[in-house]
Structures are given as C-alpha cells and as structure tokens.
PDB file of C-alpha atoms in Angstrom:
ATOM      1  CA  SER K 239       4.146 -14.744   8.293  1.00 43.00           C
ATOM      2  CA  GLN K 240       4.147 -11.039   9.010  1.00 50.00           C
ATOM      3  CA  GLN K 241       7.249  -9.009   8.385  1.00 61.00           C
ATOM      4  CA  GLY K 242       6.249  -6.066  10.536  1.00 68.00           C
ATOM      5  CA  GLU K 243       4.900  -6.224  14.018  1.00 80.00           C
ATOM      6  CA  GLU K 244       3.134  -3.170  15.366  1.00 84.00           C
ATOM      7  CA  ASP K 245       3.054  -2.330  19.017  1.00 85.00           C
ATOM      8  CA  PRO K 246       0.805  -1.807  20.838  1.00 91.00           C
ATOM      9  CA  GLN K 247      -1.985  -3.891  19.313  1.00 91.00           C
ATOM     10  CA  ALA K 248      -4.492  -1.351  20.574  1.00 93.00           C
ATOM     11  CA  LEU K 249      -4.207   2.145  21.987  1.00 94.00           C
ATOM     12  CA  SER K 250      -6.862   4.390  23.470  1.00 95.00           C
ATOM     13  CA  ILE K 251      -6.114   8.039  24.247  1.00 95.00           C
ATOM     14  CA  GLN K 252      -7.932  11.307  24.805  1.00 96.00           C
ATOM     15  CA  GLU K 253      -8.457  13.735  21.996  1.00 97.00           C
ATOM     16  CA  GLY K 254      -5.635  16.227  21.848  1.00 97.00           C
ATOM     17  CA  GLU K 255      -3.014  13.829  23.176  1.00 97.00           C
ATOM     18  CA  ASN K 256      -0.205  12.421  21.081  1.00 97.00           C
ATOM     19  CA  ALA K 257      -0.303   8.825  19.877  1.00 96.00           C
ATOM     20  CA  THR K 258       2.814   6.786  19.260  1.00 97.00           C
ATOM     21  CA  MET K 259       2.849   3.468  17.476  1.00 96.00           C
ATOM     22  CA  ASN K 260       5.865   1.291  16.902  1.00 95.00           C
ATOM     23  CA  CYS K 261       6.768  -1.184  14.227  1.00 94.00           C
ATOM     24  CA  SER K 262       9.520  -3.760  14.223  1.00 93.00           C
ATOM     25  CA  TYR K 263      10.587  -5.778  11.228  1.00 91.00           C
ATOM     26  CA  LYS K 264      12.895  -8.670  10.592  1.00 88.00           C
ATOM     27  CA  THR K 265      14.819  -8.314   7.350  1.00 86.00           C
ATOM     28  CA  SER K 266      16.656  -5.516   5.618  1.00 86.00           C
ATOM     29  CA  ILE K 267      14.439  -3.063   3.817  1.00 87.00           C
ATOM     30  CA  ASN K 268      14.695  -0.306   1.254  1.00 87.00           C
ATOM     31  CA  ASN K 269      11.698   1.586   2.531  1.00 89.00           C
ATOM     32  CA  LEU K 270       8.923   1.423   5.094  1.00 92.00           C
ATOM     33  CA  GLN K 271       5.437   2.814   4.684  1.00 93.00           C
ATOM     34  CA  TRP K 272       2.596   3.550   7.064  1.00 95.00           C
ATOM     35  CA  TYR K 273      -1.035   3.120   6.138  1.00 95.00           C
ATOM     36  CA  ARG K 274      -4.302   3.933   7.884  1.00 96.00           C
ATOM     37  CA  GLN K 275      -7.456   1.867   7.637  1.00 95.00           C
ATOM     38  CA  ASN K 276     -10.811   3.043   8.871  1.00 93.00           C
ATOM     39  CA  SER K 277     -13.092   0.231   9.919  1.00 87.00           C
ATOM     40  CA  GLY K 278     -13.931  -1.972   6.940  1.00 81.00           C
ATOM     41  CA  ARG K 279     -12.475   0.470   4.444  1.00 87.00           C
ATOM     42  CA  GLY K 280      -9.467   0.518   2.187  1.00 89.00           C
ATOM     43  CA  LEU K 281      -5.961   1.351   3.280  1.00 93.00           C
ATOM     44  CA  VAL K 282      -4.856   4.929   2.899  1.00 94.00           C
ATOM     45  CA  HIS K 283      -1.191   5.664   2.355  1.00 93.00           C
ATOM     46  CA  LEU K 284       0.203   8.039   4.974  1.00 96.00           C
ATOM     47  CA  ILE K 285       3.933   8.291   4.554  1.00 95.00           C
ATOM     48  CA  LEU K 286       6.956   6.517   3.093  1.00 93.00           C
ATOM     49  CA  ILE K 287      10.402   6.631   4.649  1.00 94.00           C
ATOM     50  CA  ARG K 288      13.451   5.299   2.882  1.00 92.00           C
ATOM     51  CA  SER K 289      16.190   3.306   4.558  1.00 91.00           C
ATOM     52  CA  ASN K 290      18.635   6.211   4.307  1.00 93.00           C
ATOM     53  CA  GLU K 291      16.227   8.555   6.090  1.00 96.00           C
ATOM     54  CA  ARG K 292      15.900   8.810   9.852  1.00 97.00           C
ATOM     55  CA  GLU K 293      12.856  11.021  10.218  1.00 97.00           C
ATOM     56  CA  LYS K 294      10.047  12.332   8.085  1.00 97.00           C
ATOM     57  CA  HIS K 295       7.139  14.666   8.714  1.00 96.00           C
ATOM     58  CA  SER K 296       3.769  15.076   7.081  1.00 95.00           C
ATOM     59  CA  GLY K 297       1.335  17.434   8.764  1.00 96.00           C
ATOM     60  CA  ARG K 298       0.644  16.047  12.230  1.00 97.00           C
ATOM     61  CA  LEU K 299       2.526  12.840  11.437  1.00 97.00           C
ATOM     62  CA  ARG K 300       6.118  12.158  12.321  1.00 98.00           C
ATOM     63  CA  VAL K 301       7.808   8.922  11.339  1.00 98.00           C
ATOM     64  CA  THR K 302      11.193   7.740  12.483  1.00 98.00           C
ATOM     65  CA  LEU K 303      13.243   4.849  11.219  1.00 97.00           C
ATOM     66  CA  ASP K 304      16.088   3.095  12.979  1.00 96.00           C
ATOM     67  CA  THR K 305      17.543   0.526  10.625  1.00 94.00           C
ATOM     68  CA  SER K 306      20.054  -0.673  13.199  1.00 95.00           C
ATOM     69  CA  LYS K 307      17.181  -1.699  15.455  1.00 95.00           C
ATOM     70  CA  LYS K 308      14.900  -2.616  12.562  1.00 94.00           C
ATOM     71  CA  SER K 309      12.175  -0.432  13.961  1.00 95.00           C
ATOM     72  CA  SER K 310      10.015   2.522  13.073  1.00 96.00           C
ATOM     73  CA  SER K 311       7.613   4.714  14.963  1.00 97.00           C
ATOM     74  CA  LEU K 312       4.618   6.753  13.915  1.00 97.00           C
ATOM     75  CA  LEU K 313       3.692   9.747  16.034  1.00 98.00           C
ATOM     76  CA  ILE K 314       0.372  11.495  15.581  1.00 97.00           C
ATOM     77  CA  THR K 315       0.321  14.818  17.382  1.00 97.00           C
ATOM     78  CA  ALA K 316      -2.746  16.609  18.710  1.00 97.00           C
ATOM     79  CA  SER K 317      -4.982  13.635  17.980  1.00 97.00           C
ATOM     80  CA  ARG K 318      -8.536  14.049  16.744  1.00 96.00           C
ATOM     81  CA  ALA K 319     -11.544  11.761  16.853  1.00 95.00           C
ATOM     82  CA  ALA K 320     -11.156  11.286  13.088  1.00 95.00           C
ATOM     83  CA  ASP K 321      -7.764   9.668  13.689  1.00 97.00           C
ATOM     84  CA  THR K 322      -9.543   6.633  15.121  1.00 97.00           C
ATOM     85  CA  ALA K 323      -8.456   3.824  12.811  1.00 97.00           C
ATOM     86  CA  SER K 324      -6.044   0.946  12.455  1.00 96.00           C
ATOM     87  CA  TYR K 325      -2.499   1.819  11.487  1.00 96.00           C
ATOM     88  CA  PHE K 326      -0.225  -0.550   9.617  1.00 94.00           C
ATOM     89  CA  CYS K 327       3.421  -0.477   8.831  1.00 93.00           C
ATOM     90  CA  ALA K 328       4.501  -2.133   5.621  1.00 91.00           C
ATOM     91  CA  THR K 329       7.916  -2.934   4.272  1.00 89.00           C
ATOM     92  CA  ASP K 330       9.292  -3.930   0.918  1.00 82.00           C
ATOM     93  CA  ALA K 331      10.724  -7.098   2.402  1.00 69.00           C
ATOM     94  CA  PRO K 332      10.295 -10.353   0.476  1.00 67.00           C
ATOM     95  CA  GLY K 333       6.839 -11.836   0.612  1.00 64.00           C
ATOM     96  CA  GLY K 334       4.877  -8.849  -0.594  1.00 62.00           C
ATOM     97  CA  GLY K 335       5.312  -9.203  -4.300  1.00 65.00           C
ATOM     98  CA  ALA K 336       8.167  -8.223  -6.581  1.00 67.00           C
ATOM     99  CA  ASP K 337       7.836  -4.595  -5.543  1.00 67.00           C
ATOM    100  CA  GLY K 338       4.942  -4.888  -3.144  1.00 74.00           C
ATOM    101  CA  LEU K 339       4.561  -4.662   0.564  1.00 83.00           C
ATOM    102  CA  THR K 340       4.453  -6.953   3.545  1.00 86.00           C
ATOM    103  CA  PHE K 341       2.174  -5.722   6.307  1.00 88.00           C
ATOM    104  CA  GLY K 342       2.091  -6.055  10.042  1.00 86.00           C
ATOM    105  CA  LYS K 343      -1.121  -6.784  11.921  1.00 87.00           C
ATOM    106  CA  GLY K 344      -1.691  -3.173  12.826  1.00 91.00           C
ATOM    107  CA  THR K 345      -2.331  -0.981  15.826  1.00 94.00           C
ATOM    108  CA  HIS K 346      -5.939  -0.128  16.524  1.00 95.00           C
ATOM    109  CA  LEU K 347      -6.077   3.477  17.705  1.00 96.00           C
ATOM    110  CA  ILE K 348      -9.118   4.879  19.474  1.00 96.00           C
ATOM    111  CA  ILE K 349      -9.350   8.595  20.138  1.00 96.00           C
ATOM    112  CA  GLN K 350     -11.844   9.384  22.853  1.00 94.00           C
ATOM    113  CA  PRO K 351     -13.547  12.786  22.705  1.00 90.00           C
TER     114      PRO K 351
ATOM    115  CA  ASP L 219     -10.465   8.333  -3.284  1.00 83.00           C
ATOM    116  CA  SER L 220      -7.396   6.285  -4.223  1.00 88.00           C
ATOM    117  CA  GLY L 221      -8.439   5.861  -7.852  1.00 94.00           C
ATOM    118  CA  VAL L 222      -8.538   2.078  -7.510  1.00 97.00           C
ATOM    119  CA  THR L 223     -12.019   0.689  -8.122  1.00 97.00           C
ATOM    120  CA  GLN L 224     -13.232  -2.651  -6.893  1.00 97.00           C
ATOM    121  CA  THR L 225     -16.503  -4.432  -7.514  1.00 97.00           C
ATOM    122  CA  PRO L 226     -18.590  -5.780  -5.980  1.00 97.00           C
ATOM    123  CA  LYS L 227     -18.357  -4.125  -2.569  1.00 96.00           C
ATOM    124  CA  HIS L 228     -20.141  -6.942  -0.812  1.00 96.00           C
ATOM    125  CA  LEU L 229     -21.165 -10.435  -1.758  1.00 96.00           C
ATOM    126  CA  ILE L 230     -22.573 -13.387   0.080  1.00 97.00           C
ATOM    127  CA  THR L 231     -22.343 -16.808  -1.429  1.00 97.00           C
ATOM    128  CA  ALA L 232     -22.584 -20.441  -0.424  1.00 97.00           C
ATOM    129  CA  THR L 233     -19.816 -22.923   0.119  1.00 97.00           C
ATOM    130  CA  GLY L 234     -18.660 -24.634  -3.045  1.00 97.00           C
ATOM    131  CA  GLN L 235     -19.527 -21.673  -5.239  1.00 97.00           C
ATOM    132  CA  ARG L 236     -17.279 -19.551  -7.412  1.00 97.00           C
ATOM    133  CA  VAL L 237     -17.013 -15.756  -7.468  1.00 98.00           C
ATOM    134  CA  THR L 238     -15.095 -13.196  -9.457  1.00 98.00           C
ATOM    135  CA  LEU L 239     -13.807  -9.965  -7.987  1.00 98.00           C
ATOM    136  CA  ARG L 240     -12.953  -7.148 -10.330  1.00 98.00           C
ATOM    137  CA  CYS L 241     -10.416  -4.345 -10.039  1.00 98.00           C
ATOM    138  CA  SER L 242      -9.616  -1.273 -12.102  1.00 98.00           C
ATOM    139  CA  PRO L 243      -6.235   0.221 -11.197  1.00 98.00           C
ATOM    140  CA  ARG L 244      -5.389   3.886 -11.011  1.00 97.00           C
ATOM    141  CA  SER L 245      -4.873   5.524 -14.337  1.00 95.00           C
ATOM    142  CA  GLY L 246      -1.293   4.953 -15.451  1.00 93.00           C
ATOM    143  CA  ASP L 247      -0.526   2.197 -12.963  1.00 96.00           C
ATOM    144  CA  LEU L 248       0.792  -0.986 -14.534  1.00 95.00           C
ATOM    145  CA  SER L 249       0.988  -3.160 -11.449  1.00 95.00           C
ATOM    146  CA  VAL L 250      -1.966  -4.730  -9.682  1.00 96.00           C
ATOM    147  CA  TYR L 251      -1.791  -6.548  -6.355  1.00 94.00           C
ATOM    148  CA  TRP L 252      -4.386  -8.660  -4.591  1.00 96.00           C
ATOM    149  CA  TYR L 253      -4.464  -8.937  -0.805  1.00 94.00           C
ATOM    150  CA  GLN L 254      -6.703 -10.859   1.547  1.00 95.00           C
ATOM    151  CA  GLN L 255      -7.517  -9.445   4.964  1.00 94.00           C
ATOM    152  CA  SER L 256      -8.968 -11.608   7.683  1.00 89.00           C
ATOM    153  CA  LEU L 257      -9.069 -11.240  11.445  1.00 81.00           C
ATOM    154  CA  ASP L 258      -6.740 -14.120  12.148  1.00 79.00           C
ATOM    155  CA  GLN L 259      -4.277 -13.765   9.258  1.00 79.00           C
ATOM    156  CA  GLY L 260      -4.119 -10.014   8.861  1.00 85.00           C
ATOM    157  CA  LEU L 261      -3.227  -8.646   5.443  1.00 89.00           C
ATOM    158  CA  GLN L 262      -1.854 -11.385   3.232  1.00 90.00           C
ATOM    159  CA  PHE L 263      -0.367 -10.776  -0.190  1.00 90.00           C
ATOM    160  CA  LEU L 264      -1.908 -13.077  -2.763  1.00 93.00           C
ATOM    161  CA  ILE L 265      -0.572 -12.215  -6.197  1.00 94.00           C
ATOM    162  CA  GLN L 266       0.846  -9.403  -8.315  1.00 93.00           C
ATOM    163  CA  TYR L 267       0.529  -8.645 -12.008  1.00 95.00           C
ATOM    164  CA  TYR L 268       2.538  -6.182 -14.022  1.00 94.00           C
ATOM    165  CA  ASN L 269       1.389  -5.071 -17.431  1.00 95.00           C
ATOM    166  CA  GLY L 270      -0.595  -8.236 -17.991  1.00 95.00           C
ATOM    167  CA  GLU L 271       1.888 -10.753 -16.689  1.00 95.00           C
ATOM    168  CA  GLU L 272       2.150 -12.458 -13.327  1.00 94.00           C
ATOM    169  CA  ARG L 273       5.048 -10.913 -11.430  1.00 92.00           C
ATOM    170  CA  ALA L 274       4.941 -12.436  -7.977  1.00 90.00           C
ATOM    171  CA  LYS L 275       2.931 -14.963  -6.072  1.00 90.00           C
ATOM    172  CA  GLY L 276       2.211 -14.994  -2.381  1.00 88.00           C
ATOM    173  CA  ASN L 277      -0.103 -17.016  -0.211  1.00 83.00           C
ATOM    174  CA  ILE L 278      -2.640 -17.700  -2.904  1.00 92.00           C
ATOM    175  CA  LEU L 279      -4.544 -20.963  -2.748  1.00 94.00           C
ATOM    176  CA  GLU L 280      -4.738 -23.232  -5.785  1.00 96.00           C
ATOM    177  CA  ARG L 281      -8.515 -22.704  -5.765  1.00 97.00           C
ATOM    178  CA  PHE L 282      -7.868 -19.022  -6.463  1.00 97.00           C
ATOM    179  CA  SER L 283      -6.632 -17.558  -9.699  1.00 97.00           C
ATOM    180  CA  ALA L 284      -6.185 -14.120 -11.152  1.00 97.00           C
ATOM    181  CA  GLN L 285      -5.412 -12.374 -14.386  1.00 97.00           C
ATOM    182  CA  GLN L 286      -4.720  -8.918 -15.696  1.00 98.00           C
ATOM    183  CA  PHE L 287      -6.242  -7.945 -18.998  1.00 97.00           C
ATOM    184  CA  PRO L 288      -4.792  -5.768 -21.796  1.00 96.00           C
ATOM    185  CA  ASP L 289      -6.696  -2.761 -20.470  1.00 96.00           C
ATOM    186  CA  LEU L 290      -4.911  -3.431 -17.142  1.00 97.00           C
ATOM    187  CA  HIS L 291      -7.991  -4.263 -15.131  1.00 97.00           C
ATOM    188  CA  SER L 292      -7.703  -7.426 -13.105  1.00 98.00           C
ATOM    189  CA  GLU L 293      -9.961 -10.183 -11.854  1.00 98.00           C
ATOM    190  CA  LEU L 294      -9.540 -12.515  -8.921  1.00 98.00           C
ATOM    191  CA  ASN L 295     -11.421 -15.769  -9.235  1.00 98.00           C
ATOM    192  CA  LEU L 296     -12.242 -17.718  -6.104  1.00 98.00           C
ATOM    193  CA  SER L 297     -13.645 -21.202  -6.565  1.00 97.00           C
ATOM    194  CA  SER L 298     -14.844 -24.107  -4.423  1.00 97.00           C
ATOM    195  CA  LEU L 299     -15.405 -21.555  -1.699  1.00 97.00           C
ATOM    196  CA  GLU L 300     -15.065 -22.528   1.923  1.00 97.00           C
ATOM    197  CA  LEU L 301     -16.236 -20.783   5.074  1.00 96.00           C
ATOM    198  CA  GLY L 302     -12.653 -19.800   5.786  1.00 94.00           C
ATOM    199  CA  ASP L 303     -12.458 -17.820   2.575  1.00 96.00           C
ATOM    200  CA  SER L 304     -14.713 -15.187   4.101  1.00 96.00           C
ATOM    201  CA  ALA L 305     -12.581 -12.068   4.187  1.00 96.00           C
ATOM    202  CA  LEU L 306     -12.020  -8.620   2.792  1.00 96.00           C
ATOM    203  CA  TYR L 307     -10.212  -8.796  -0.531  1.00 97.00           C
ATOM    204  CA  PHE L 308      -8.232  -5.772  -1.579  1.00 96.00           C
ATOM    205  CA  CYS L 309      -6.893  -4.795  -4.911  1.00 97.00           C
ATOM    206  CA  ALA L 310      -4.062  -2.294  -5.024  1.00 95.00           C
ATOM    207  CA  SER L 311      -2.101  -0.699  -7.806  1.00 95.00           C
ATOM    208  CA  SER L 312       1.162   1.080  -8.365  1.00 93.00           C
ATOM    209  CA  VAL L 313       3.480   2.097 -11.161  1.00 91.00           C
ATOM    210  CA  GLY L 314       5.342  -1.109 -10.397  1.00 84.00           C
ATOM    211  CA  GLN L 315       8.737   0.181  -9.372  1.00 81.00           C
ATOM    212  CA  PRO L 316      10.632  -0.498  -6.158  1.00 75.00           C
ATOM    213  CA  GLY L 317       9.845   2.017  -3.468  1.00 75.00           C
ATOM    214  CA  ASN L 318       6.640   3.143  -5.084  1.00 82.00           C
ATOM    215  CA  THR L 319       3.498   3.993  -3.195  1.00 86.00           C
ATOM    216  CA  ILE L 320       0.818   1.358  -3.461  1.00 89.00           C
ATOM    217  CA  TYR L 321      -2.776   2.580  -3.588  1.00 93.00           C
ATOM    218  CA  PHE L 322      -5.593   0.431  -2.288  1.00 94.00           C
ATOM    219  CA  GLY L 323      -9.184   0.080  -3.337  1.00 96.00           C
ATOM    220  CA  GLU L 324     -12.029  -0.049  -0.832  1.00 95.00           C
ATOM    221  CA  GLY L 325     -12.133  -3.823  -0.927  1.00 96.00           C
ATOM    222  CA  SER L 326     -14.690  -6.505  -1.629  1.00 97.00           C
ATOM    223  CA  TRP L 327     -16.322  -8.099   1.374  1.00 96.00           C
ATOM    224  CA  LEU L 328     -16.843 -11.793   0.752  1.00 97.00           C
ATOM    225  CA  THR L 329     -19.011 -13.810   3.100  1.00 97.00           C
ATOM    226  CA  VAL L 330     -19.259 -17.531   2.495  1.00 97.00           C
ATOM    227  CA  VAL L 331     -22.202 -19.196   4.225  1.00 97.00           C
TER     228      VAL L 331
END
C-alpha cells in the first residue's frame, strides 16, 4: 500500500501560473522528499524536508511540511512547459527499505504553453 | 544524469522466460534499491542491498531475486515471467543512511508478451 497520497492526481495549468501539489501520509516520518519523473524516465530528486522543518525553498520550488496534519505541499512558481512531469512525494516510513522511501502515486502536471 | 546506470533500457520477452536486469550505483554509494513501477501499482519497493548484503525486503515475488556483488553492482533476476510483470524497473542508490537522498537510474522497460 502507498504511504503518501498526492492530490490532485492530475493538474493542468497555463505556463507562468503557479502549481501546487499536496501530499498526505499516514505514519510518523523523519523526512519527506519530492521527486519529478518525466514520462518514462527516471525519478529526479527535487528537495528533502526534515520533520523538524516547516518550509524549504529551492529555486522556483517551495515545500512545506505540517507534521501535525501529516501533509506536505509542493509549490512550483512561474511554471514552464519543461515542468510538465509527474511529481511524487516519498517518505521514510516503513515499507520502503531499511532507509529507503515509500512513494505515493504521484500528481501528473501538465503545463500548457 | 544521476550516476546510476541500468541496463538494458528496454527488453521484450515471452511469458515463462527469465531476464536479468543490471545496475551500477553511483560512485561511493553502498546501498542499492530495486523498485517496480506499473500503472496500477505505482512505485513499489522490491528489495534493498547494502554493501553486498540484503538489508530490507518489500513486495518482491518469490520468482524474483536479486544480489549485490563485491564491486557493488546489483542484478535483479526475474523468472517464470508473466504478462503482469510488464513494468518499468528502477534501480536506485544511496549512501545507505537514514535521511539520505536516493538517486534513481533511468529504468529498464520490461514487456512480457
């Protein structure tokens, strides 16, 4: 079973708009990571946020973490066509290996030019 | 480029056959993970090795086996293949510590016909 659940399952926006994706998880975690996957390609690590952090930035990415609600959000600002991809949250909850990750099913983001 | 190398990129084989997928981790990484990605199951953790030894087991079928060699490369063996085994198989690597970033290869597309 999946630990993380991303919402929405799919999102289509215009280029230049901001995209927000949410992730909810079930068990306590030490950290949460976001990955991007272009169609049929490998997963690319975007950002890691630890359980004692509330917000983290990396370029046009902003991640928040609310451990009391067991949720995280990924915001992509000023979206570009190249941001079209699937985005996954992953936690270090049990089920992903001794120090591995358990993934949600992802949000498919489409940026329309 | 994540530094994780997987071969082959694509393979098509018949039901009942056996295939071997190969993975070279990033330089310096001791931990190797195998994941299976399919449309209906999402990303499923299969198995993890650390420095040559099995560290954690996930949803890996008995028909599947893996190993990590002294040079740290890993192989995933899939036998008695069924149509439902068609999926994208990812290898990932990390230093093998909690909270570490896990880097993914580009995957091996397996189609069973």
